[in-house]
Each structure stands twice: as structure tokens, then as C-alpha cells.
């Protein structure tokens, strides 16, 4: 098959992986805008979520949640419940980390904080490896039949539709939260100007808590969805995606969660479509090229504003 | 009664002491203006009162209660409000959202309060959904003042409310300040371009080099030839 005729199918893959990148990127962008540092532990937070869901799956089944497949999907209610509880668990873990570490460093230089996140990243990944080992784990071994759409020349699995739908739903919920709730508005205010937020009476520590919870929840979901798409998880899962996530976030404009969504899709699609023309091995190079290009041409990103 | 009392306050930044022992009294219901050259420490005093900087010595009393070193959100709850000199609105929020943030610590509906601010500044009422970052300097100053008034503060602190405004807008702003004071709010103003402000003021103080070097009633300060020559541009 020639390169051009493969593009519709690669677009589908790109939208699926882009959805996951978007979910991961939102957390990085929010943390940057509210707390002022780049969180290199975000990828490993995703992996933590993926493993928490893995650990919860048998528990859910024991609690009597049906594990039979939901329609054409490869998973059942036990998986959905594990996904949601993994988001809760990951949030709690990240809040604990904030209390133990980041809160103490709140007023230090952002470079100090960034280095601390690198330490957390290493610690988390090694913890996962220590508990679950370096070998891959599987949520399900069900084989799924792809849906063919010959007119468009594409095939798509029901799980992939689920991934995109979940990402769209969560992005929509985030939008409603930021736009219409008091805490969402306070988050935007704090991201505009922390000192002014404080003299206005906004409880900025509570804003920070919400930032972690949203970022960690979306990271956990993203991590689980990676496992669903790849069919397996390893402790490396998040770390491997970090470059693409940062490329997405910077492309969209770091600090802007909407930018992270757009950036995630662009990077995801670019990476997949590139494989029509260059070897799959160069996928990370595509993200890297986007990152460098953006930093050269427009460092504030597509939707970014000057800070 | 004294609404705000500053006693021998020493404050500044990590590497530099700016205020070297300031005494100041803002009586209930009055307007007090602080004037003084660039770098005199006027903004530093406001930041110190509001808990953004911690004084290394001295006391700050609000309605006879010690508020020295309280964090800004606690200070807000006591009934003080502060409009900083620069960057005093949330640019990506709409006018209405800026005002809502002013009442963050309140639960429940804000409609009456918003209505009250829109009556005070009708321009804002016409543009509730516009982003504050897109507004002119004068409108931004109104948004900032409106935000600070959302909680019905007992003391309003304004840092250079007329800085960089056209003369006709300056007049509007000071007319609004007078109206706010009429409604019972005590006001502490810092001004460089101080004539307009002193006209309204019950008292005026002159700061220089981190010390208060002169204090008198507003009109007397305006009439004082030496002060006029040194600080009011002739
Ligand atoms: N964030 C800061 N960090 C360190 N030093 C500062 C800071 N802000 C102000 N200063 C210094 O503190 C001194 C007093 O500044 P302050 O802003 O209080 O003056 P001001 O009287 O408000 O002047 P202006 O009329 O220009 O607003 C100045 O020497 C200034 O350089
Ligand atoms: Mg100043």
C-alpha cells in the first residue's frame, strides 16, 4: 500500500494517541500555571494510575462487579470502577506528595522544584518496578474485532472509540469546571496572578489542592487508557510518553489547559502520520522536532499568552 | 476611633530594609493620603499592612486588634481591602468574574453586591462579559476598585489609583473615591500626583526614604509652600 492511502488509518491512530496525550498534558499545563514549575513526575503519575487500576481489577471482581464485556468493548464494569478508583487513589498519592515535599518547597526557586519532580519521577518508577516487576502486565486478554469502515479506508476498535469518547467527555467537564464553578474561576485567577489572588482572599492552598487532584485524576485515566490501547502496561509507560506530552503542552502554550488539548492532538496525529513516510523508530524524534520548532518560532505556543 | 494604627513598623525585602520605623494613624471614616517620591516605601507599607511582607519590628492594629503578620486571606476576612499599584486585575477573567473573585470568601448569591458595584461604576455594568485584560487603564482601575469593594470593607487601601490615567478619568476616579468614603468606608490612598487626592483628604502624610517626615491635614498640606515645591511639583 502506498503512503498516502495509509493516512486515513494513521489519522485514526493519531486521534486515539492524541486523546491520551491531551489528558496527560492538561495536568502538566495546570501544574505549571498554578504552581509555576514543570512536573517531570507527571508521566510516572500516569503509570501509577495504570498500576493502581491493575491492582483494583481483581478486587472489583470480588466485590461482585460484573467482569463480562460491555457490549463490543473488551472490558466490563469492574474495569470502569477500577479506572475511577485509580483516579481517586492517584489523587490521594499526589496530595500526600505535595504535603510531604512540594508544599515545603513552595517559595523556593522553580528550578529547585523542577529537580524535585525529577527525583519523584525516579522514585515512583522504581517503586512500581519494585512492586510489580519490570515485565508487562495485562488488563484483559480478550481479542477485539475492529470495526471496518471501507468508505473511509479505516478500521477502528470499540476500545479506541471509548478512549476518544472518554477524553472528549473529560475535556468537556474540565471546561465547564473552569468556566462556571467558583473554584474553576479561582484557578484561572490564581494562574493569572498569584499575589493578587492572595490579596483578593482566594485560598490559594485550596486552589493548589484542586490543581493536583485534577491533574492526577486525568493522569491516572490517561495511564489506564494507554494500557487499554497498548494491551499491556510497564513501569516505563509514562516516562516514555513524557517527551510527547511536553511537546504537546509547549505546542499548545504551557500553562493553558486548552492548549494542552490541541497540542496533544497535533502531536499524536503528527507522530502517527509520520510513520507513513519515515520509520516508526523516529516517532519520538517527531515530538522532539515539534518541540524545538515551536520553541524557535513561537515559544508561547499556539494558544499561549505572554507571561 | 482609630481604624488603622501603624506603630514603629520596620519592613522591606529579603535583602533590603525599606521602612525604618513608620507611625501612622487612619481614623475611622476619614481619607488619608500618603505622598512621597519614587522609592519612598509607600507601596512597601501597603504590602506590609496586607501581609504580603512581614514586618521585622513594630505593630499593625486594625480596629484595635493586632493584625501584624497575618496572611493576606486572613487580612481580607478582617475587613481590609487592597488595590495594588500595578497588575491589579485578573486579565483573563471577565469583569464580572473579577468582581466575583473579590467575594471569594463568601458563600451564596452575589447578585445584590454585583448590582451595587455596577451602580457605582456603570461602565462596568455595560461590559460584564468583557475580559479585564482588554479594558482601558481607567476601566481596569474601576474593576480593581470594584473587586476590592465586593466585601464591603471597613478600610480600602488604594495604591496610586490615578497613575497613568487621563485627567478627566482621574477626576471620575476621585469623585468615586469620595462617594465610597461618603458611604462610610475609611480610605488610605498612596499618590504621587497628589493634589487631587489631598483635596479630598482629611489628613496627608509625606514619606521620604522609608520614614514619615511630615503630617498635616489635607488642605494644610496643599497650602504648605515647601511641601508644594518639594513634592507636588510647584
Ligand atoms: N519586590 C521588590 N524586591 C526588592 N526591592 C523592592 C521590591 N519592590 C520595591 N523594592 C524597593 O523598595 C524601595 C521602596 O519601593 P516602593 O515600591 O515601596 O516605593 P514607592 O514609594 O511605592 O515608589 P513609587 O512611587 O515608585 O511607587 C525601592 O528602593 C524599591 O527599589
Ligand atoms: Mg509604589
Coordinates of C-alpha atoms in Angstrom, one line a residue, chain B residues 2-10 19 21-26 34 45-46 48-50 57-62 67 155 157 188 207 212:
Chain B
X2 CA -8.6 54.7 65.0
X3 CA -9.4 52.3 62.2
X4 CA -5.8 51.5 61.4
X5 CA -2.8 52.2 63.5
X6 CA 0.8 51.6 62.4
X7 CA 3.4 51.6 65.2
X8 CA 7.1 51.9 64.5
X9 CA 6.9 49.4 61.6
X10 CA 10.1 48.2 60.1
X19 CA 10.6 51.2 56.1
X21 CA 10.0 52.7 61.7
X22 CA 6.7 54.1 60.4
X23 CA 4.0 55.5 62.6
X24 CA 0.6 56.3 61.1
X25 CA -3.0 56.6 62.2
X26 CA -6.0 56.3 60.0
X34 CA 0.4 59.3 51.7
X45 CA 3.9 49.9 53.6
X46 CA 0.7 48.8 51.8
X48 CA 3.2 45.1 54.8
X49 CA -0.2 46.1 56.1
X50 CA -1.8 43.4 53.9
X57 CA 9.5 45.1 64.0
X58 CA 6.5 47.2 65.1
X59 CA 2.8 46.5 65.2
X60 CA -0.2 47.0 62.9
X61 CA -3.6 47.4 64.6
X62 CA -6.9 47.2 62.8
X67 CA -3.1 42.1 62.6
X155 CA -10.8 50.1 55.2
X157 CA -6.3 50.9 50.6
X188 CA -5.9 55.1 52.8
X207 CA 7.1 59.8 53.1
X212 CA 7.3 59.7 57.6

